[in-house]
């Protein structure tokens, strides 16, 4: 994975705003390269739909075609690994800021559904379940530094599917830091 952040374009933000496209990315990240047909079967979609969304994800740099695996009309796709971030709010137009808010709302709703499923299934092996919640006082500079250190920890302790050790599972990590909207 590239360690240099890749800033989202408006087209990339629109691409990620689709829950179906995010599910395609998750499928590729979890299970490796796939065709639109195998993705369609796994996701309960039709091949035309997954093919369309794969092309859009390719146009925005989220997936790439594996031409060496192609047979006839069959096209194989893999997720592009990168550190992707939104541009600074000050660098976005009003329309881009609105799009970023919609993307954030969509991602948060998805995260809440996943967290709810996790809480319901708590009886699973508890060693796989870790969490923390805290608050502290920081300056903007310290928050940015904390964020960069968090990303370093993810790179240090994590691995992608192809290099994961035996017994590894996809672990969802969510980190966010923001000023308390209720005031200090």
PDB file of C-alpha atoms in Angstrom:
ATOM      1  CA  UNK A   1       0.000   0.000   0.000  1.00  0.00           C
ATOM      2  CA  UNK A   2       1.218   3.464  -0.805  1.00  0.00           C
ATOM      3  CA  UNK A   3       2.010   5.471   2.315  1.00  0.00           C
ATOM      4  CA  UNK A   4       1.434   8.780   0.531  1.00  0.00           C
ATOM      5  CA  UNK A   5      -2.156   9.961   0.928  1.00  0.00           C
ATOM      6  CA  UNK A   6      -4.235  10.042  -2.245  1.00  0.00           C
ATOM      7  CA  UNK A   7      -6.754  12.863  -2.124  1.00  0.00           C
ATOM      8  CA  UNK A   8     -10.236  12.064  -3.315  1.00  0.00           C
ATOM      9  CA  UNK A   9     -11.593  13.851  -6.341  1.00  0.00           C
ATOM     10  CA  UNK A  10     -15.310  14.684  -6.564  1.00  0.00           C
ATOM     11  CA  UNK A  11     -15.710  11.705  -8.931  1.00  0.00           C
ATOM     12  CA  UNK A  12     -14.015   9.413  -6.399  1.00  0.00           C
ATOM     13  CA  UNK A  13     -16.247  10.713  -3.598  1.00  0.00           C
ATOM     14  CA  UNK A  14     -19.321  10.037  -5.761  1.00  0.00           C
ATOM     15  CA  UNK A  15     -18.045   6.542  -6.491  1.00  0.00           C
ATOM     16  CA  UNK A  16     -17.663   5.797  -2.779  1.00  0.00           C
ATOM     17  CA  UNK A  17     -21.077   7.240  -1.952  1.00  0.00           C
ATOM     18  CA  UNK A  18     -22.652   4.071  -3.394  1.00  0.00           C
ATOM     19  CA  UNK A  19     -23.091   1.290  -0.801  1.00  0.00           C
ATOM     20  CA  UNK A  20     -22.940  -1.260  -3.639  1.00  0.00           C
ATOM     21  CA  UNK A  21     -19.566   0.023  -4.820  1.00  0.00           C
ATOM     22  CA  UNK A  22     -18.242  -0.025  -1.256  1.00  0.00           C
ATOM     23  CA  UNK A  23     -19.455  -3.633  -0.983  1.00  0.00           C
ATOM     24  CA  UNK A  24     -17.611  -4.500  -4.213  1.00  0.00           C
ATOM     25  CA  UNK A  25     -14.435  -3.009  -2.725  1.00  0.00           C
ATOM     26  CA  UNK A  26     -14.978  -4.979   0.493  1.00  0.00           C
ATOM     27  CA  UNK A  27     -15.486  -8.214  -1.456  1.00  0.00           C
ATOM     28  CA  UNK A  28     -12.286  -7.650  -3.425  1.00  0.00           C
ATOM     29  CA  UNK A  29     -10.321  -6.708  -0.285  1.00  0.00           C
ATOM     30  CA  UNK A  30     -11.599  -9.754   1.629  1.00  0.00           C
ATOM     31  CA  UNK A  31     -11.525 -12.381  -1.102  1.00  0.00           C
ATOM     32  CA  UNK A  32      -9.025 -11.127  -3.647  1.00  0.00           C
ATOM     33  CA  UNK A  33      -9.358 -10.631  -7.399  1.00  0.00           C
ATOM     34  CA  UNK A  34     -12.698 -11.487  -8.970  1.00  0.00           C
ATOM     35  CA  UNK A  35     -14.771 -11.148 -12.115  1.00  0.00           C
ATOM     36  CA  UNK A  36     -18.045  -9.263 -12.323  1.00  0.00           C
ATOM     37  CA  UNK A  37     -19.759 -12.672 -12.508  1.00  0.00           C
ATOM     38  CA  UNK A  38     -18.225 -13.989  -9.278  1.00  0.00           C
ATOM     39  CA  UNK A  39     -18.958 -10.689  -7.527  1.00  0.00           C
ATOM     40  CA  UNK A  40     -22.546 -10.713  -8.798  1.00  0.00           C
ATOM     41  CA  UNK A  41     -23.094 -14.214  -7.391  1.00  0.00           C
ATOM     42  CA  UNK A  42     -21.517 -13.340  -4.033  1.00  0.00           C
ATOM     43  CA  UNK A  43     -23.560 -10.147  -3.713  1.00  0.00           C
ATOM     44  CA  UNK A  44     -26.891 -11.278  -5.165  1.00  0.00           C
ATOM     45  CA  UNK A  45     -26.634  -8.829  -8.069  1.00  0.00           C
ATOM     46  CA  UNK A  46     -26.710  -9.272 -11.828  1.00  0.00           C
ATOM     47  CA  UNK A  47     -23.484  -9.285 -13.804  1.00  0.00           C
ATOM     48  CA  UNK A  48     -24.371  -6.151 -15.759  1.00  0.00           C
ATOM     49  CA  UNK A  49     -24.738  -4.191 -12.532  1.00  0.00           C
ATOM     50  CA  UNK A  50     -21.427  -5.332 -11.061  1.00  0.00           C
ATOM     51  CA  UNK A  51     -19.669  -4.831 -14.398  1.00  0.00           C
ATOM     52  CA  UNK A  52     -20.934  -1.239 -14.612  1.00  0.00           C
ATOM     53  CA  UNK A  53     -19.838  -0.456 -11.057  1.00  0.00           C
ATOM     54  CA  UNK A  54     -16.426  -2.091 -11.558  1.00  0.00           C
ATOM     55  CA  UNK A  55     -15.769   0.121 -14.586  1.00  0.00           C
ATOM     56  CA  UNK A  56     -16.728   3.208 -12.584  1.00  0.00           C
ATOM     57  CA  UNK A  57     -14.456   2.113  -9.724  1.00  0.00           C
ATOM     58  CA  UNK A  58     -11.650   1.600 -12.260  1.00  0.00           C
ATOM     59  CA  UNK A  59     -12.229   5.071 -13.736  1.00  0.00           C
ATOM     60  CA  UNK A  60     -11.801   6.582 -10.267  1.00  0.00           C
ATOM     61  CA  UNK A  61      -8.715   4.526  -9.351  1.00  0.00           C
ATOM     62  CA  UNK A  62     -10.228   2.193  -6.752  1.00  0.00           C
ATOM     63  CA  UNK A  63      -9.832  -1.032  -8.743  1.00  0.00           C
ATOM     64  CA  UNK A  64      -7.616  -2.159 -11.575  1.00  0.00           C
ATOM     65  CA  UNK A  65      -8.102  -4.771 -14.257  1.00  0.00           C
ATOM     66  CA  UNK A  66      -5.780  -7.787 -14.193  1.00  0.00           C
ATOM     67  CA  UNK A  67      -5.340  -8.213 -17.938  1.00  0.00           C
ATOM     68  CA  UNK A  68      -2.967 -11.178 -17.491  1.00  0.00           C
ATOM     69  CA  UNK A  69      -5.810 -13.209 -15.932  1.00  0.00           C
ATOM     70  CA  UNK A  70      -8.360 -12.408 -18.636  1.00  0.00           C
ATOM     71  CA  UNK A  71      -9.745 -15.262 -20.730  1.00  0.00           C
ATOM     72  CA  UNK A  72     -11.861 -14.245 -23.682  1.00  0.00           C
ATOM     73  CA  UNK A  73     -14.390 -11.680 -22.501  1.00  0.00           C
ATOM     74  CA  UNK A  74     -13.787 -12.489 -18.832  1.00  0.00           C
ATOM     75  CA  UNK A  75     -12.249  -9.536 -16.954  1.00  0.00           C
ATOM     76  CA  UNK A  76     -10.569  -9.878 -13.558  1.00  0.00           C
ATOM     77  CA  UNK A  77     -10.411  -6.993 -11.085  1.00  0.00           C
ATOM     78  CA  UNK A  78      -8.511  -6.250  -7.898  1.00  0.00           C
ATOM     79  CA  UNK A  79      -8.697  -3.466  -5.365  1.00  0.00           C
ATOM     80  CA  UNK A  80      -5.992  -0.778  -5.519  1.00  0.00           C
ATOM     81  CA  UNK A  81      -4.370  -0.441  -2.096  1.00  0.00           C
ATOM     82  CA  UNK A  82      -3.743   3.162  -1.054  1.00  0.00           C
ATOM     83  CA  UNK A  83      -4.114   5.574   1.849  1.00  0.00           C
ATOM     84  CA  UNK A  84      -7.129   7.555   0.644  1.00  0.00           C
ATOM     85  CA  UNK A  85      -8.229  10.766   2.312  1.00  0.00           C
ATOM     86  CA  UNK A  86     -10.570  13.626   1.688  1.00  0.00           C
ATOM     87  CA  UNK A  87      -8.994  16.963   0.844  1.00  0.00           C
ATOM     88  CA  UNK A  88      -9.013  19.604   3.580  1.00  0.00           C
ATOM     89  CA  UNK A  89     -12.440  21.220   3.862  1.00  0.00           C
ATOM     90  CA  UNK A  90     -10.926  24.600   2.934  1.00  0.00           C
ATOM     91  CA  UNK A  91      -9.710  23.091  -0.359  1.00  0.00           C
ATOM     92  CA  UNK A  92     -13.182  21.869  -1.381  1.00  0.00           C
ATOM     93  CA  UNK A  93     -15.960  23.747  -3.132  1.00  0.00           C
ATOM     94  CA  UNK A  94     -19.356  23.971  -1.426  1.00  0.00           C
ATOM     95  CA  UNK A  95     -20.654  21.188  -3.696  1.00  0.00           C
ATOM     96  CA  UNK A  96     -17.656  18.988  -2.830  1.00  0.00           C
ATOM     97  CA  UNK A  97     -18.186  19.668   0.874  1.00  0.00           C
ATOM     98  CA  UNK A  98     -21.846  18.614   0.527  1.00  0.00           C
ATOM     99  CA  UNK A  99     -20.728  15.465  -1.283  1.00  0.00           C
ATOM    100  CA  UNK A 100     -18.180  14.728   1.459  1.00  0.00           C
ATOM    101  CA  UNK A 101     -20.916  15.099   4.099  1.00  0.00           C
ATOM    102  CA  UNK A 102     -23.201  12.680   2.209  1.00  0.00           C
ATOM    103  CA  UNK A 103     -20.322  10.220   1.848  1.00  0.00           C
ATOM    104  CA  UNK A 104     -19.549  10.516   5.558  1.00  0.00           C
ATOM    105  CA  UNK A 105     -23.206  10.002   6.491  1.00  0.00           C
ATOM    106  CA  UNK A 106     -23.416   6.922   4.278  1.00  0.00           C
ATOM    107  CA  UNK A 107     -20.214   5.440   5.704  1.00  0.00           C
ATOM    108  CA  UNK A 108     -21.309   6.167   9.274  1.00  0.00           C
ATOM    109  CA  UNK A 109     -24.684   4.466   8.708  1.00  0.00           C
ATOM    110  CA  UNK A 110     -22.862   1.433   7.294  1.00  0.00           C
ATOM    111  CA  UNK A 111     -20.448   1.398  10.250  1.00  0.00           C
ATOM    112  CA  UNK A 112     -23.361   1.557  12.706  1.00  0.00           C
ATOM    113  CA  UNK A 113     -25.024  -1.439  10.994  1.00  0.00           C
ATOM    114  CA  UNK A 114     -21.766  -3.400  11.252  1.00  0.00           C
ATOM    115  CA  UNK A 115     -21.262  -2.396  14.891  1.00  0.00           C
ATOM    116  CA  UNK A 116     -24.842  -3.407  15.689  1.00  0.00           C
ATOM    117  CA  UNK A 117     -24.235  -6.839  14.137  1.00  0.00           C
ATOM    118  CA  UNK A 118     -21.025  -7.137  16.167  1.00  0.00           C
ATOM    119  CA  UNK A 119     -22.847  -6.309  19.419  1.00  0.00           C
ATOM    120  CA  UNK A 120     -25.657  -8.796  18.646  1.00  0.00           C
ATOM    121  CA  UNK A 121     -23.135 -11.588  17.981  1.00  0.00           C
ATOM    122  CA  UNK A 122     -20.959 -10.902  21.038  1.00  0.00           C
ATOM    123  CA  UNK A 123     -20.968 -14.562  22.031  1.00  0.00           C
ATOM    124  CA  UNK A 124     -18.403 -15.277  19.328  1.00  0.00           C
ATOM    125  CA  UNK A 125     -14.841 -15.785  20.569  1.00  0.00           C
ATOM    126  CA  UNK A 126     -14.285 -12.691  22.712  1.00  0.00           C
ATOM    127  CA  UNK A 127     -10.562 -12.607  21.917  1.00  0.00           C
ATOM    128  CA  UNK A 128     -11.542 -11.243  18.481  1.00  0.00           C
ATOM    129  CA  UNK A 129     -13.429  -8.317  20.008  1.00  0.00           C
ATOM    130  CA  UNK A 130     -11.507  -5.248  21.119  1.00  0.00           C
ATOM    131  CA  UNK A 131     -12.679  -1.694  21.590  1.00  0.00           C
ATOM    132  CA  UNK A 132     -12.067   1.547  23.382  1.00  0.00           C
ATOM    133  CA  UNK A 133     -13.753   4.881  23.781  1.00  0.00           C
ATOM    134  CA  UNK A 134     -12.144   7.937  25.301  1.00  0.00           C
ATOM    135  CA  UNK A 135     -11.860  11.687  25.196  1.00  0.00           C
ATOM    136  CA  UNK A 136      -8.981  14.038  25.850  1.00  0.00           C
ATOM    137  CA  UNK A 137      -7.853  17.587  25.170  1.00  0.00           C
ATOM    138  CA  UNK A 138      -5.623  18.170  22.133  1.00  0.00           C
ATOM    139  CA  UNK A 139      -4.574  20.958  19.845  1.00  0.00           C
ATOM    140  CA  UNK A 140      -5.239  20.655  16.099  1.00  0.00           C
ATOM    141  CA  UNK A 141      -1.569  19.909  15.607  1.00  0.00           C
ATOM    142  CA  UNK A 142      -1.554  17.106  18.198  1.00  0.00           C
ATOM    143  CA  UNK A 143      -4.738  15.633  16.699  1.00  0.00           C
ATOM    144  CA  UNK A 144      -3.089  15.536  13.265  1.00  0.00           C
ATOM    145  CA  UNK A 145       0.017  13.925  14.784  1.00  0.00           C
ATOM    146  CA  UNK A 146      -2.165  11.379  16.608  1.00  0.00           C
ATOM    147  CA  UNK A 147      -3.920  10.557  13.325  1.00  0.00           C
ATOM    148  CA  UNK A 148      -0.627   9.962  11.521  1.00  0.00           C
ATOM    149  CA  UNK A 149       0.575   7.709  14.363  1.00  0.00           C
ATOM    150  CA  UNK A 150      -2.677   5.733  14.194  1.00  0.00           C
ATOM    151  CA  UNK A 151      -2.107   5.134  10.472  1.00  0.00           C
ATOM    152  CA  UNK A 152       1.444   3.968  11.213  1.00  0.00           C
ATOM    153  CA  UNK A 153       0.058   1.487  13.768  1.00  0.00           C
ATOM    154  CA  UNK A 154      -2.406   0.114  11.224  1.00  0.00           C
ATOM    155  CA  UNK A 155       0.413  -0.389   8.721  1.00  0.00           C
ATOM    156  CA  UNK A 156       2.654  -1.922  11.410  1.00  0.00           C
ATOM    157  CA  UNK A 157       0.160  -4.429  12.806  1.00  0.00           C
ATOM    158  CA  UNK A 158      -2.031  -5.041   9.749  1.00  0.00           C
ATOM    159  CA  UNK A 159      -1.523  -6.859   6.498  1.00  0.00           C
ATOM    160  CA  UNK A 160      -3.399  -7.267   3.272  1.00  0.00           C
ATOM    161  CA  UNK A 161      -5.148 -10.487   2.364  1.00  0.00           C
ATOM    162  CA  UNK A 162      -2.248 -11.847   0.317  1.00  0.00           C
ATOM    163  CA  UNK A 163       0.334 -11.455   3.084  1.00  0.00           C
ATOM    164  CA  UNK A 164      -1.903 -12.216   6.079  1.00  0.00           C
ATOM    165  CA  UNK A 165      -0.635 -14.937   8.421  1.00  0.00           C
ATOM    166  CA  UNK A 166      -2.532 -18.199   8.922  1.00  0.00           C
ATOM    167  CA  UNK A 167      -5.662 -17.642  11.021  1.00  0.00           C
ATOM    168  CA  UNK A 168      -5.923 -13.917  10.268  1.00  0.00           C
ATOM    169  CA  UNK A 169      -9.360 -12.412   9.723  1.00  0.00           C
ATOM    170  CA  UNK A 170     -10.510  -9.104   8.286  1.00  0.00           C
ATOM    171  CA  UNK A 171     -10.713  -6.728  11.242  1.00  0.00           C
ATOM    172  CA  UNK A 172     -12.702  -3.514  10.922  1.00  0.00           C
ATOM    173  CA  UNK A 173     -10.910  -0.556  12.484  1.00  0.00           C
ATOM    174  CA  UNK A 174     -12.637   2.801  12.792  1.00  0.00           C
ATOM    175  CA  UNK A 175     -10.908   5.839  14.222  1.00  0.00           C
ATOM    176  CA  UNK A 176     -12.226   9.362  14.332  1.00  0.00           C
ATOM    177  CA  UNK A 177     -11.322  12.393  16.349  1.00  0.00           C
ATOM    178  CA  UNK A 178     -13.294  15.618  16.451  1.00  0.00           C
ATOM    179  CA  UNK A 179     -14.105  18.453  18.849  1.00  0.00           C
ATOM    180  CA  UNK A 180     -17.082  17.796  21.116  1.00  0.00           C
ATOM    181  CA  UNK A 181     -19.980  19.649  19.433  1.00  0.00           C
ATOM    182  CA  UNK A 182     -21.460  20.278  22.906  1.00  0.00           C
ATOM    183  CA  UNK A 183     -18.485  22.471  23.753  1.00  0.00           C
ATOM    184  CA  UNK A 184     -15.530  22.021  26.110  1.00  0.00           C
TER     185      UNK A 184
END
